[in-house]
C-alpha cells in the first residue's frame, strides 16, 4: 500500500502561476511551480499559448499526477510541446473534485464564443454546488468534478461582449475563496476574492509580467515583486501593459472594510521566505513563536539548559521565535536540532497493518539522541490535526530518554472544517474535537509532560501588524466570515 506520509498536516491548497510576454514562458512556469511545490503535491500542469503558422492562437497542455519534477521530466516538453510566450500553471491537492481523477488536474481549458480560455484556481468556492446544479439543470455538461469548472461555464455563458467583463460577471456570482490566474488568447488575468483568503502577487521578469501565489516563485526566477493583487481586484496584463507598464485593474466590488486572510497561511502553509498579506511570512511565524513563549514558557527547575527543538521543516522559524523570547524571559535555553527529517520520502510503501504504528513517523523523522538525552525538551509545532503523528513522534523521542517533553503549538486547537481550500479530516478525526479541546486530556493522549496551544486572541496578537480583524480563524473558532454550506461534502462531486 502506498501512502503519502506527508499528509498528517492540513492539505488541499494549491499553487498558481502565470506569465505573459516571455519567450521561455513554459520553463519559467515550471520553475515557479517548483518553488510552489509545498502548496500541492498530487498533480500539476502547464498550458501555453502560441501562434500557429496560420496566425491563430493555440493552447497546449501538459499535465500529470505527481511532483513537478516527475510530470515535467523531459526537456523536450519545453522545447517542442509547451512553446509560446504566455503560460499558466497549477500545483494541486484536491479541494472539491476527486483527487484520483486525471480530468481534475488544472489548469482547465475551454474554447468558446470569444476564443480560448484557461484557468488555474487556488481556493474553494462555497456556492459551487448551487451554481453547478443550476447550470446542469439548464443543460450544461461538466467534464470534471472540480468547483473550478463552474467558473469556466459562467464565463462561457455570459452574454457580455468583452472577456474581462465576462470574467467580472462570472466572478461576481461565485462565493468563497479564489485566487485565480486566467489566460485568454491575448491576456493574462489575475483575480482574488473580496475576502482575500488566499494570497496572489504580481511580479516582473525583465519585460514579462507574472501573477502567482507566493513571492518565493519570483525569487527562483530572480523576478521583481511589484505588488499583491488586492482582495476583490481583477488585474489584466496584455501587450499594451508590456508597452506602457500600467497594469489594468478592475474591481469585483467595492473594497471590503476588512479582509479575511487565512491565518493558516502564516502559521503553516506559505513558505517562510514569501511575502504575503503585506508582510514577510518569516516575521509573522517568528512572532507566533515569540507570543507562544511569552504566554506559555517552559522553565527548568534546575539550572540546566532547556532545549528547544522544532518539528522540521514547517515549525523551524516558529521555534526560533520561541527560543529567542524564552531567553528574553531569563530562561537558560538553547535552540537545537533534535529531530532529523528525511527529505526523500515521496510515496512510501507501508504494510496496511503498520499505518498506525511508528513506521510512518520513523520513515520521516529520527531523533538526535545526544541532544535529547537527560534534557528538558520543548518541542515547537505549528498545529495538531489528528494527533496520531504527534503521538508517535513523542514516543520516538522518549526512546532518547529526555528528562521531560513539553509540546508547544503555535495555533489554537482545530475544531471545525475549512470551506476555503484547506483540507482537514472530518470533525470526528480531529483530536481537539474528540477531546472537547481539553488540553490536559490531549496531553495525556500524546504522552507529553505538558502541552499548550496559542489561544485565538494570542494568534491574532501575533499577526496584529497585518490587522487583527483581517484574518479568518474559522477552523479554530467556528466563526465563518461568509455563508457556508455545512452539509457540503466533497464526495458529492466525485464520479
Ligand atoms: S477556516 Fe482555517 S484554514 Fe480555512 S481559511 Fe479560515 S483560517 Fe484558513
CSV table of C-alpha atoms and ligand atoms in Angstrom, one decimal:
chain,number,residue,atom,x,y,z
A,1,UNK,CA,0.0,0.0,0.0
A,2,UNK,CA,1.4,3.4,-1.0
A,3,UNK,CA,0.6,6.2,1.4
A,4,UNK,CA,1.7,9.8,1.5
A,5,UNK,CA,3.3,10.2,4.9
A,6,UNK,CA,3.4,13.9,4.3
A,7,UNK,CA,-0.3,14.2,4.8
A,8,UNK,CA,-0.6,14.5,8.5
A,9,UNK,CA,-0.7,18.2,8.2
A,10,UNK,CA,-3.6,20.2,6.7
A,11,UNK,CA,-3.6,19.8,3.0
A,12,UNK,CA,-5.6,20.7,-0.1
A,13,UNK,CA,-4.4,24.0,-1.0
A,14,UNK,CA,-3.0,24.8,-4.4
A,15,UNK,CA,-0.4,27.0,-6.1
A,16,UNK,CA,-1.0,29.0,-9.2
A,17,UNK,CA,1.5,30.7,-11.6
A,18,UNK,CA,1.0,32.7,-14.8
A,19,UNK,CA,3.5,34.6,-17.0
A,20,UNK,CA,2.9,36.9,-20.0
A,21,UNK,CA,5.5,38.1,-22.5
A,22,UNK,CA,8.4,35.8,-22.1
A,23,UNK,CA,10.0,33.5,-24.8
A,24,UNK,CA,10.7,30.9,-22.1
A,25,UNK,CA,7.2,31.1,-20.5
A,26,UNK,CA,6.7,27.3,-20.0
A,27,UNK,CA,10.2,26.8,-18.5
A,28,UNK,CA,9.7,29.8,-16.1
A,29,UNK,CA,6.3,28.4,-15.2
A,30,UNK,CA,8.0,25.1,-14.4
A,31,UNK,CA,10.5,26.8,-12.1
A,32,UNK,CA,7.6,28.8,-10.5
A,33,UNK,CA,5.6,25.7,-9.8
A,34,UNK,CA,8.8,24.1,-8.4
A,35,UNK,CA,9.0,26.9,-5.9
A,36,UNK,CA,5.3,26.4,-5.1
A,37,UNK,CA,5.5,22.7,-4.7
A,38,UNK,CA,4.6,22.9,-1.0
A,39,UNK,CA,1.2,24.2,-2.0
A,40,UNK,CA,0.2,20.9,-3.8
A,41,UNK,CA,2.0,17.7,-4.5
A,42,UNK,CA,-0.7,15.4,-6.0
A,43,UNK,CA,-0.6,16.7,-9.6
A,44,UNK,CA,0.4,19.7,-11.7
A,45,UNK,CA,0.0,21.1,-15.2
A,46,UNK,CA,1.1,23.9,-17.5
A,47,UNK,CA,-0.8,25.4,-20.5
A,48,UNK,CA,0.9,27.6,-23.0
A,49,UNK,CA,-0.3,30.0,-25.7
A,50,UNK,CA,1.5,30.1,-29.0
A,51,UNK,CA,0.6,31.3,-32.5
A,52,UNK,CA,0.1,28.8,-35.3
A,53,UNK,CA,1.5,29.1,-38.8
A,54,UNK,CA,-1.9,30.5,-39.9
A,55,UNK,CA,-1.7,33.1,-37.2
A,56,UNK,CA,-4.2,31.6,-34.8
A,57,UNK,CA,-3.7,31.3,-31.1
A,58,UNK,CA,-3.1,27.7,-30.0
A,59,UNK,CA,-3.3,26.5,-26.4
A,60,UNK,CA,-1.2,23.4,-25.5
A,61,UNK,CA,-1.4,21.5,-22.2
A,62,UNK,CA,0.9,19.1,-20.4
A,63,UNK,CA,-0.4,17.7,-17.1
A,64,UNK,CA,0.0,14.7,-14.9
A,65,UNK,CA,-0.1,13.2,-11.4
A,66,UNK,CA,2.9,13.7,-9.2
A,67,UNK,CA,5.5,16.3,-8.3
A,68,UNK,CA,6.6,19.0,-10.8
A,69,UNK,CA,9.9,17.2,-11.5
A,70,UNK,CA,8.0,13.9,-12.2
A,71,UNK,CA,5.4,15.4,-14.5
A,72,UNK,CA,7.9,17.5,-16.4
A,73,UNK,CA,10.8,15.1,-16.7
A,74,UNK,CA,11.8,15.6,-20.3
A,75,UNK,CA,13.3,18.9,-21.5
A,76,UNK,CA,11.7,18.4,-24.9
A,77,UNK,CA,8.3,19.2,-23.3
A,78,UNK,CA,9.5,22.8,-23.0
A,79,UNK,CA,11.4,22.9,-26.3
A,80,UNK,CA,8.9,21.2,-28.6
A,81,UNK,CA,5.5,21.0,-26.9
A,82,UNK,CA,4.9,23.9,-24.5
A,83,UNK,CA,6.0,26.7,-26.8
A,84,UNK,CA,4.8,30.3,-26.7
A,85,UNK,CA,5.2,33.4,-24.7
A,86,UNK,CA,2.3,33.1,-22.3
A,87,UNK,CA,1.8,30.3,-19.8
A,88,UNK,CA,-0.2,29.4,-16.7
A,89,UNK,CA,0.4,26.5,-14.3
A,90,UNK,CA,-1.0,24.8,-11.3
A,91,UNK,CA,0.1,22.5,-8.5
A,92,UNK,CA,-2.8,20.8,-6.8
A,93,UNK,CA,-4.1,18.9,-3.9
A,94,UNK,CA,-7.7,18.1,-4.4
A,95,UNK,CA,-10.2,20.5,-3.0
A,96,UNK,CA,-13.5,19.8,-4.5
A,97,UNK,CA,-13.3,17.1,-7.1
A,98,UNK,CA,-11.8,13.6,-6.7
A,99,UNK,CA,-8.1,13.6,-6.3
A,100,UNK,CA,-8.0,10.4,-8.3
A,101,UNK,CA,-9.5,11.9,-11.4
A,102,UNK,CA,-7.0,12.9,-14.1
A,103,UNK,CA,-9.6,15.2,-15.6
A,104,UNK,CA,-9.5,17.3,-12.5
A,105,UNK,CA,-5.9,18.3,-13.0
A,106,UNK,CA,-5.6,22.0,-13.7
A,107,UNK,CA,-5.3,24.3,-15.5
A,108,UNK,CA,-8.6,23.7,-17.3
A,109,UNK,CA,-9.1,24.9,-20.9
A,110,UNK,CA,-12.2,25.7,-22.9
A,111,UNK,CA,-12.8,27.0,-26.3
A,112,UNK,CA,-15.9,29.2,-26.6
A,113,UNK,CA,-17.5,32.1,-28.4
A,114,UNK,CA,-14.6,34.5,-27.8
A,115,UNK,CA,-11.8,32.1,-28.2
A,116,UNK,CA,-9.6,30.0,-25.8
A,117,UNK,CA,-9.7,30.4,-22.1
A,118,UNK,CA,-7.7,28.6,-19.4
A,119,UNK,CA,-7.9,28.8,-15.6
A,120,UNK,CA,-5.9,27.8,-12.6
A,121,UNK,CA,-7.6,28.2,-9.2
A,122,UNK,CA,-6.4,28.2,-5.6
A,123,UNK,CA,-9.2,28.2,-3.0
A,124,UNK,CA,-12.6,26.7,-2.7
A,125,UNK,CA,-16.0,28.0,-3.9
A,126,UNK,CA,-18.7,27.8,-1.2
A,127,UNK,CA,-21.6,28.1,-3.6
A,128,UNK,CA,-20.2,25.9,-6.4
A,129,UNK,CA,-22.8,23.1,-5.7
A,130,UNK,CA,-25.8,25.5,-6.1
A,131,UNK,CA,-24.4,27.1,-9.3
A,132,UNK,CA,-23.4,23.7,-10.7
A,133,UNK,CA,-26.9,22.3,-10.1
A,134,UNK,CA,-28.5,25.3,-11.8
A,135,UNK,CA,-26.2,25.0,-14.8
A,136,UNK,CA,-26.8,21.3,-15.1
A,137,UNK,CA,-30.5,21.9,-14.9
A,138,UNK,CA,-30.1,24.4,-17.8
A,139,UNK,CA,-28.2,21.8,-19.9
A,140,UNK,CA,-24.6,22.4,-19.1
A,141,UNK,CA,-22.3,19.3,-19.4
A,142,UNK,CA,-19.4,19.2,-16.9
A,143,UNK,CA,-16.2,17.5,-17.8
A,144,UNK,CA,-14.7,17.4,-14.3
A,145,UNK,CA,-15.9,17.2,-10.7
A,146,UNK,CA,-14.0,20.3,-9.7
A,147,UNK,CA,-15.6,23.5,-8.5
A,148,UNK,CA,-13.2,25.4,-10.7
A,149,UNK,CA,-15.1,24.3,-13.9
A,150,UNK,CA,-18.1,26.3,-12.7
A,151,UNK,CA,-16.1,29.5,-13.3
A,152,UNK,CA,-15.4,28.5,-16.9
A,153,UNK,CA,-19.1,27.7,-17.5
A,154,UNK,CA,-20.2,31.0,-16.1
A,155,UNK,CA,-17.7,32.9,-18.3
A,156,UNK,CA,-18.6,31.0,-21.4
A,157,UNK,CA,-22.4,31.5,-20.9
A,158,UNK,CA,-22.1,35.3,-20.4
A,159,UNK,CA,-23.9,37.4,-22.9
A,160,UNK,CA,-21.5,40.3,-22.5
A,161,UNK,CA,-19.0,41.1,-25.3
A,162,UNK,CA,-15.7,41.7,-23.6
A,163,UNK,CA,-13.8,38.9,-21.9
A,164,UNK,CA,-12.8,41.0,-18.9
A,165,UNK,CA,-16.5,42.0,-18.4
A,166,UNK,CA,-17.5,38.3,-18.8
A,167,UNK,CA,-14.9,37.3,-16.2
A,168,UNK,CA,-16.1,40.0,-13.8
A,169,UNK,CA,-19.7,39.0,-14.2
A,170,UNK,CA,-18.8,35.3,-13.5
A,171,UNK,CA,-16.7,36.2,-10.5
A,172,UNK,CA,-19.5,38.3,-9.0
A,173,UNK,CA,-21.6,35.2,-8.9
A,174,UNK,CA,-19.1,32.9,-7.1
A,175,UNK,CA,-18.5,32.9,-3.4
A,176,UNK,CA,-15.8,31.6,-1.1
A,177,UNK,CA,-12.1,31.6,-1.7
A,178,UNK,CA,-10.4,32.1,-5.0
A,179,UNK,CA,-7.1,33.3,-6.2
A,180,UNK,CA,-7.2,32.8,-10.0
A,181,UNK,CA,-4.9,33.1,-13.0
A,182,UNK,CA,-6.7,33.0,-16.3
A,183,UNK,CA,-5.2,33.0,-19.8
A,184,UNK,CA,-7.1,34.2,-22.9
A,185,UNK,CA,-5.9,34.5,-26.5
A,186,UNK,CA,-4.4,37.8,-25.7
A,187,UNK,CA,-4.4,38.4,-21.9
A,188,UNK,CA,-3.1,37.1,-18.6
A,189,UNK,CA,-5.6,37.8,-15.9
A,190,UNK,CA,-5.4,37.5,-12.1
A,191,UNK,CA,-8.4,37.7,-9.7
A,192,UNK,CA,-8.8,37.5,-6.0
A,193,UNK,CA,-11.9,37.1,-3.9
A,194,UNK,CA,-13.1,40.1,-1.8
A,195,UNK,CA,-12.0,38.4,1.5
A,196,UNK,CA,-8.5,37.8,0.2
A,197,UNK,CA,-8.4,34.3,1.8
A,198,UNK,CA,-5.5,33.1,-0.3
A,199,UNK,CA,-2.5,35.2,-1.5
A,200,UNK,CA,-1.9,36.4,-5.0
A,201,UNK,CA,1.1,38.5,-6.1
A,202,UNK,CA,2.3,40.3,-9.2
A,203,UNK,CA,5.9,40.5,-10.3
A,204,UNK,CA,8.1,41.4,-13.3
A,205,UNK,CA,10.8,39.4,-15.0
A,206,UNK,CA,12.6,41.6,-17.5
A,207,UNK,CA,9.7,42.8,-19.7
A,208,UNK,CA,7.4,39.9,-18.8
A,209,UNK,CA,4.7,40.0,-16.0
A,210,UNK,CA,4.0,37.2,-13.6
A,211,UNK,CA,0.9,36.6,-11.4
A,212,UNK,CA,1.4,33.8,-8.8
A,213,UNK,CA,0.5,32.6,-5.3
A,214,UNK,CA,3.6,33.5,-3.3
A,215,UNK,CA,6.7,35.6,-3.9
A,216,UNK,CA,9.0,32.6,-3.4
A,217,UNK,CA,8.1,31.9,-7.1
A,218,UNK,CA,9.7,35.2,-8.1
A,219,UNK,CA,12.9,34.5,-6.2
A,220,UNK,CA,13.6,31.3,-8.1
A,221,UNK,CA,13.5,33.4,-11.3
A,222,UNK,CA,15.2,36.5,-9.9
A,223,UNK,CA,11.9,38.3,-10.8
A,224,UNK,CA,11.0,41.5,-9.1
A,225,UNK,CA,8.0,41.7,-6.7
A,226,UNK,CA,5.6,44.6,-7.8
A,227,UNK,CA,2.6,44.3,-5.5
A,228,UNK,CA,-0.2,42.0,-4.3
A,229,UNK,CA,-3.5,41.6,-6.2
A,230,UNK,CA,-5.9,43.3,-3.9
A,231,UNK,CA,-8.9,41.4,-2.4
A,232,UNK,CA,-11.7,42.0,-4.8
A,233,UNK,CA,-9.5,43.0,-7.7
A,234,UNK,CA,-9.1,41.8,-11.3
A,235,UNK,CA,-5.7,42.6,-12.9
A,236,UNK,CA,-5.1,42.3,-16.7
A,237,UNK,CA,-1.8,42.0,-18.5
A,238,UNK,CA,-1.7,42.3,-22.3
A,239,UNK,CA,0.5,43.7,-25.0
A,240,UNK,CA,-0.5,47.3,-24.1
A,241,UNK,CA,0.7,46.7,-20.5
A,242,UNK,CA,4.0,45.4,-21.8
A,243,UNK,CA,4.4,48.8,-23.6
A,244,UNK,CA,3.1,51.2,-21.0
A,245,UNK,CA,3.9,49.4,-17.8
A,246,UNK,CA,0.5,50.3,-16.4
A,247,UNK,CA,-1.3,47.2,-15.1
A,248,UNK,CA,-5.0,47.3,-15.9
A,249,UNK,CA,-7.1,47.0,-12.7
A,250,UNK,CA,-10.8,46.4,-12.2
A,251,UNK,CA,-12.8,45.9,-9.0
A,252,UNK,CA,-15.1,43.0,-8.5
A,253,UNK,CA,-16.9,45.1,-5.8
A,254,UNK,CA,-16.0,47.9,-3.5
A,255,UNK,CA,-13.1,47.1,-1.3
A,256,UNK,CA,-14.3,45.5,1.9
A,257,UNK,CA,-13.6,47.4,5.1
A,258,UNK,CA,-11.9,44.3,6.4
A,259,UNK,CA,-10.4,41.2,4.8
A,260,UNK,CA,-10.3,37.6,5.9
A,261,UNK,CA,-6.9,36.3,5.1
A,262,UNK,CA,-6.4,32.7,6.0
A,263,UNK,CA,-4.3,32.8,9.2
A,264,UNK,CA,-3.1,29.3,8.5
A,265,UNK,CA,-1.0,30.7,5.6
A,266,UNK,CA,1.1,32.4,8.2
A,267,UNK,CA,1.0,29.6,10.7
A,268,UNK,CA,2.0,26.8,8.4
A,269,UNK,CA,1.1,26.9,4.8
A,270,UNK,CA,3.1,29.6,3.0
A,271,UNK,CA,6.8,29.4,2.7
A,272,UNK,CA,8.7,31.5,5.3
A,273,UNK,CA,10.7,33.2,2.5
A,274,UNK,CA,7.5,34.5,0.9
A,275,UNK,CA,5.8,37.9,1.4
A,276,UNK,CA,2.0,37.7,1.6
A,277,UNK,CA,-0.8,39.7,3.1
A,278,UNK,CA,1.6,42.7,3.4
A,279,UNK,CA,4.2,41.0,5.5
A,280,UNK,CA,7.1,38.5,5.4
A,281,UNK,CA,5.8,35.1,6.4
A,282,UNK,CA,9.1,34.5,8.3
A,283,UNK,CA,8.5,37.6,10.5
A,284,UNK,CA,4.9,36.5,11.3
A,285,UNK,CA,6.0,33.0,12.0
A,286,UNK,CA,8.7,34.1,14.4
A,287,UNK,CA,6.1,36.4,16.1
A,288,UNK,CA,3.8,33.4,16.6
A,289,UNK,CA,6.8,31.6,18.3
A,290,UNK,CA,7.5,34.7,20.5
A,291,UNK,CA,3.9,35.1,21.6
A,292,UNK,CA,3.8,31.3,22.3
A,293,UNK,CA,6.9,31.6,24.5
A,294,UNK,CA,5.6,34.8,26.3
A,295,UNK,CA,2.3,33.2,27.2
A,296,UNK,CA,3.4,29.5,27.5
A,297,UNK,CA,7.0,29.4,28.6
A,298,UNK,CA,8.8,26.3,29.8
A,299,UNK,CA,11.1,26.7,32.9
A,300,UNK,CA,13.7,24.4,34.1
A,301,UNK,CA,13.7,23.8,37.8
A,302,UNK,CA,17.5,23.1,37.9
A,303,UNK,CA,20.0,25.4,36.1
A,304,UNK,CA,20.3,23.1,33.2
A,305,UNK,CA,19.5,24.4,29.8
A,306,UNK,CA,16.1,24.0,28.3
A,307,UNK,CA,16.4,22.5,24.8
A,308,UNK,CA,14.0,24.0,22.2
A,309,UNK,CA,13.5,21.9,19.1
A,310,UNK,CA,11.3,22.3,16.1
A,311,UNK,CA,9.4,19.7,14.1
A,312,UNK,CA,11.3,20.3,10.8
A,313,UNK,CA,10.7,21.9,8.5
A,314,UNK,CA,7.5,23.8,8.9
A,315,UNK,CA,8.0,24.9,12.5
A,316,UNK,CA,11.7,25.8,12.3
A,317,UNK,CA,11.0,29.6,12.2
A,318,UNK,CA,8.4,29.4,15.0
A,319,UNK,CA,10.9,27.5,17.2
A,320,UNK,CA,13.5,30.2,16.5
A,321,UNK,CA,11.0,32.9,17.7
A,322,UNK,CA,10.1,30.7,20.7
A,323,UNK,CA,13.7,30.3,21.9
A,324,UNK,CA,14.5,34.0,21.4
A,325,UNK,CA,11.6,35.1,23.5
A,326,UNK,CA,12.2,32.4,26.2
A,327,UNK,CA,15.8,33.6,26.5
A,328,UNK,CA,14.5,37.2,27.0
A,329,UNK,CA,12.3,35.9,29.8
A,330,UNK,CA,15.5,34.8,31.5
A,331,UNK,CA,15.3,31.1,30.9
A,332,UNK,CA,18.6,29.4,30.2
A,333,UNK,CA,17.7,27.8,26.9
A,334,UNK,CA,19.2,26.7,23.6
A,335,UNK,CA,17.7,26.0,20.1
A,336,UNK,CA,18.9,22.6,19.0
A,337,UNK,CA,18.3,20.3,16.1
A,338,UNK,CA,16.8,17.3,17.9
A,339,UNK,CA,14.8,15.8,15.0
A,340,UNK,CA,16.2,15.0,11.6
A,341,UNK,CA,13.7,14.8,8.7
A,342,UNK,CA,14.2,12.7,5.7
A,343,UNK,CA,13.5,14.6,2.5
A,344,UNK,CA,13.3,11.6,0.3
A,345,UNK,CA,10.0,10.0,1.3
A,346,UNK,CA,7.7,10.5,-1.7
A,347,UNK,CA,5.0,7.9,-1.7
A,348,UNK,CA,6.4,5.2,0.6
A,349,UNK,CA,5.3,1.6,0.7
A,350,UNK,CA,3.8,0.7,4.1
A,351,UNK,CA,2.1,-2.5,5.1
A,352,UNK,CA,-1.6,-1.9,5.8
A,353,UNK,CA,-1.3,-3.0,9.4
A,354,UNK,CA,1.7,-0.7,10.0
A,355,UNK,CA,-0.1,2.6,9.2
A,356,UNK,CA,-0.9,3.4,12.8
A,357,UNK,CA,2.4,2.2,14.2
A,358,UNK,CA,5.7,4.0,14.4
A,359,UNK,CA,6.9,3.2,11.0
A,360,UNK,CA,5.0,6.1,9.4
A,361,UNK,CA,6.8,8.6,11.7
A,362,UNK,CA,10.2,6.7,11.6
A,363,UNK,CA,10.3,6.9,7.8
A,364,UNK,CA,10.1,10.7,8.1
A,365,UNK,CA,11.9,11.5,11.4
A,366,UNK,CA,14.8,10.3,13.6
A,367,UNK,CA,16.0,11.8,16.9
A,368,UNK,CA,19.5,13.2,17.6
A,369,UNK,CA,19.8,11.2,20.8
A,370,UNK,CA,22.7,13.1,22.3
A,371,UNK,CA,20.7,16.3,22.1
A,372,UNK,CA,17.6,15.0,23.9
A,373,UNK,CA,19.1,12.6,26.5
A,374,UNK,CA,18.5,13.8,30.1
A,375,UNK,CA,17.2,17.2,28.9
A,376,UNK,CA,14.1,19.2,29.5
A,377,UNK,CA,12.9,19.4,25.9
A,378,UNK,CA,10.4,21.9,24.4
A,379,UNK,CA,9.1,20.7,21.0
A,380,UNK,CA,7.5,23.5,19.0
A,381,UNK,CA,5.0,22.6,16.3
A,382,UNK,CA,2.5,24.6,14.2
A,383,UNK,CA,-0.6,22.5,14.6
A,384,UNK,CA,-2.1,19.2,15.7
A,385,UNK,CA,-4.7,17.7,13.4
A,386,UNK,CA,-5.4,14.1,14.2
A,387,UNK,CA,-2.7,13.8,16.8
A,388,UNK,CA,-1.5,10.3,15.6
A,389,UNK,CA,1.8,11.6,14.2
A,390,UNK,CA,2.4,13.8,17.3
A,391,UNK,CA,1.8,10.8,19.5
A,392,UNK,CA,4.2,8.6,17.5
A,393,UNK,CA,6.8,11.4,17.5
A,394,UNK,CA,6.6,11.8,21.3
A,395,UNK,CA,7.0,8.0,21.6
A,396,UNK,CA,10.1,8.2,19.3
A,397,UNK,CA,11.6,11.0,21.4
A,398,UNK,CA,11.0,9.1,24.6
A,399,UNK,CA,13.4,6.4,23.2
A,400,UNK,CA,16.2,9.1,23.5
A,401,UNK,CA,15.5,9.4,27.3
A,402,UNK,CA,14.8,13.1,27.7
A,403,UNK,CA,14.0,14.3,31.3
A,404,UNK,CA,10.7,15.7,30.1
A,405,UNK,CA,8.9,16.7,26.9
A,406,UNK,CA,6.8,19.8,26.6
A,407,UNK,CA,4.8,20.4,23.4
A,408,UNK,CA,4.0,24.0,22.4
A,409,UNK,CA,1.7,24.7,19.4
A,410,UNK,CA,1.7,27.9,17.5
A,411,UNK,CA,-2.0,27.7,16.7
A,412,UNK,CA,-5.3,27.0,18.5
A,413,UNK,CA,-7.0,23.6,18.7
A,414,UNK,CA,-8.5,22.9,15.3
A,415,UNK,CA,-12.2,22.1,15.8
A,416,UNK,CA,-14.0,23.0,12.6
A,417,UNK,CA,-13.7,22.3,8.9
A,418,UNK,CA,-12.4,24.8,6.4
A,419,UNK,CA,-14.6,25.7,3.5
A,420,UNK,CA,-12.0,27.9,1.9
A,421,UNK,CA,-9.5,25.5,0.4
A,422,UNK,CA,-7.6,23.8,3.3
A,423,UNK,CA,-8.5,20.2,3.9
A,424,UNK,CA,-8.8,18.9,7.4
A,425,UNK,CA,-10.1,15.4,8.2
A,426,UNK,CA,-13.7,15.1,9.3
A,427,UNK,CA,-14.6,16.6,12.7
A,428,UNK,CA,-14.6,13.1,14.3
A,429,UNK,CA,-10.9,12.7,13.4
A,430,UNK,CA,-9.8,16.0,14.8
A,431,UNK,CA,-8.1,15.4,18.1
A,432,UNK,CA,-9.2,18.7,19.6
A,433,UNK,CA,-12.8,17.9,18.7
A,434,UNK,CA,-12.6,14.4,20.1
A,435,UNK,CA,-11.2,15.7,23.4
A,436,UNK,CA,-13.5,18.7,23.5
A,437,UNK,CA,-10.4,20.9,23.4
A,438,UNK,CA,-9.4,19.7,26.8
A,439,UNK,CA,-5.7,20.4,26.7
A,440,UNK,CA,-4.8,18.2,29.7
A,441,UNK,CA,-6.6,15.2,28.1
A,442,UNK,CA,-4.9,15.8,24.8
A,443,UNK,CA,-1.5,16.0,26.6
A,444,UNK,CA,-2.2,12.7,28.3
A,445,UNK,CA,-3.2,11.1,25.0
A,446,UNK,CA,0.0,12.3,23.3
A,447,UNK,CA,2.2,11.3,26.2
A,448,UNK,CA,3.8,14.7,26.9
A,449,UNK,CA,4.6,16.2,30.2
A,450,UNK,CA,2.9,19.5,29.3
A,451,UNK,CA,1.0,20.8,26.3
A,452,UNK,CA,0.0,24.4,25.5
A,453,UNK,CA,-1.7,25.9,22.4
A,454,UNK,CA,-1.9,29.6,21.5
A,455,UNK,CA,-5.4,30.9,22.2
A,456,UNK,CA,-7.2,32.6,19.3
A,457,UNK,CA,-6.5,36.0,20.8
A,458,UNK,CA,-2.8,35.2,21.1
A,459,UNK,CA,-2.7,34.1,17.5
A,460,UNK,CA,-4.3,37.3,16.4
A,461,UNK,CA,-2.0,39.3,18.6
A,462,UNK,CA,1.0,37.7,16.9
A,463,UNK,CA,-0.3,38.7,13.4
A,464,UNK,CA,-1.6,42.1,14.6
A,465,UNK,CA,0.7,44.1,12.4
A,466,UNK,CA,-1.4,42.9,9.4
A,467,UNK,CA,-4.6,43.9,11.3
A,468,UNK,CA,-6.1,41.5,13.9
A,469,UNK,CA,-9.5,41.9,12.4
A,470,UNK,CA,-8.3,40.9,8.9
A,471,UNK,CA,-8.0,37.2,9.5
A,472,UNK,CA,-10.2,34.2,9.1
A,473,UNK,CA,-9.9,31.8,12.1
A,474,UNK,CA,-13.0,29.7,11.4
A,475,UNK,CA,-11.3,26.3,11.8
A,476,UNK,CA,-10.4,27.3,15.3
A,477,UNK,CA,-13.4,29.3,16.3
A,478,UNK,CA,-16.2,28.2,14.1
A,479,UNK,CA,-16.9,31.8,13.1
A,480,UNK,CA,-17.1,31.7,9.3
A,481,UNK,CA,-16.6,35.0,7.6
A,482,UNK,CA,-19.0,34.0,4.8
A,483,UNK,CA,-22.1,32.0,4.4
A,484,UNK,CA,-21.1,28.3,4.2
A,485,UNK,CA,-22.9,25.1,3.3
A,486,UNK,CA,-22.5,22.9,6.4
A,487,UNK,CA,-24.0,19.9,4.5
A,488,UNK,CA,-21.4,20.2,1.8
A,489,UNK,CA,-19.4,17.0,1.3
A,490,UNK,CA,-16.7,17.0,-1.4
A,491,UNK,CA,-17.7,13.4,-2.3
A,492,UNK,CA,-20.9,14.9,-3.7
A,493,UNK,CA,-18.9,15.8,-6.8
A,494,UNK,CA,-17.0,12.7,-7.1
A,495,UNK,CA,-17.6,10.4,-10.1
B,1,LIG,S1,-11.0,28.1,8.1
B,1,LIG,FE1,-8.9,28.0,8.8
B,1,LIG,S2,-7.7,27.1,7.1
B,1,LIG,FE2,-9.7,27.8,6.3
B,1,LIG,S3,-9.3,29.8,5.5
B,1,LIG,FE3,-10.1,30.1,7.6
B,1,LIG,S4,-8.2,30.1,8.9
B,1,LIG,FE4,-7.6,29.3,6.9
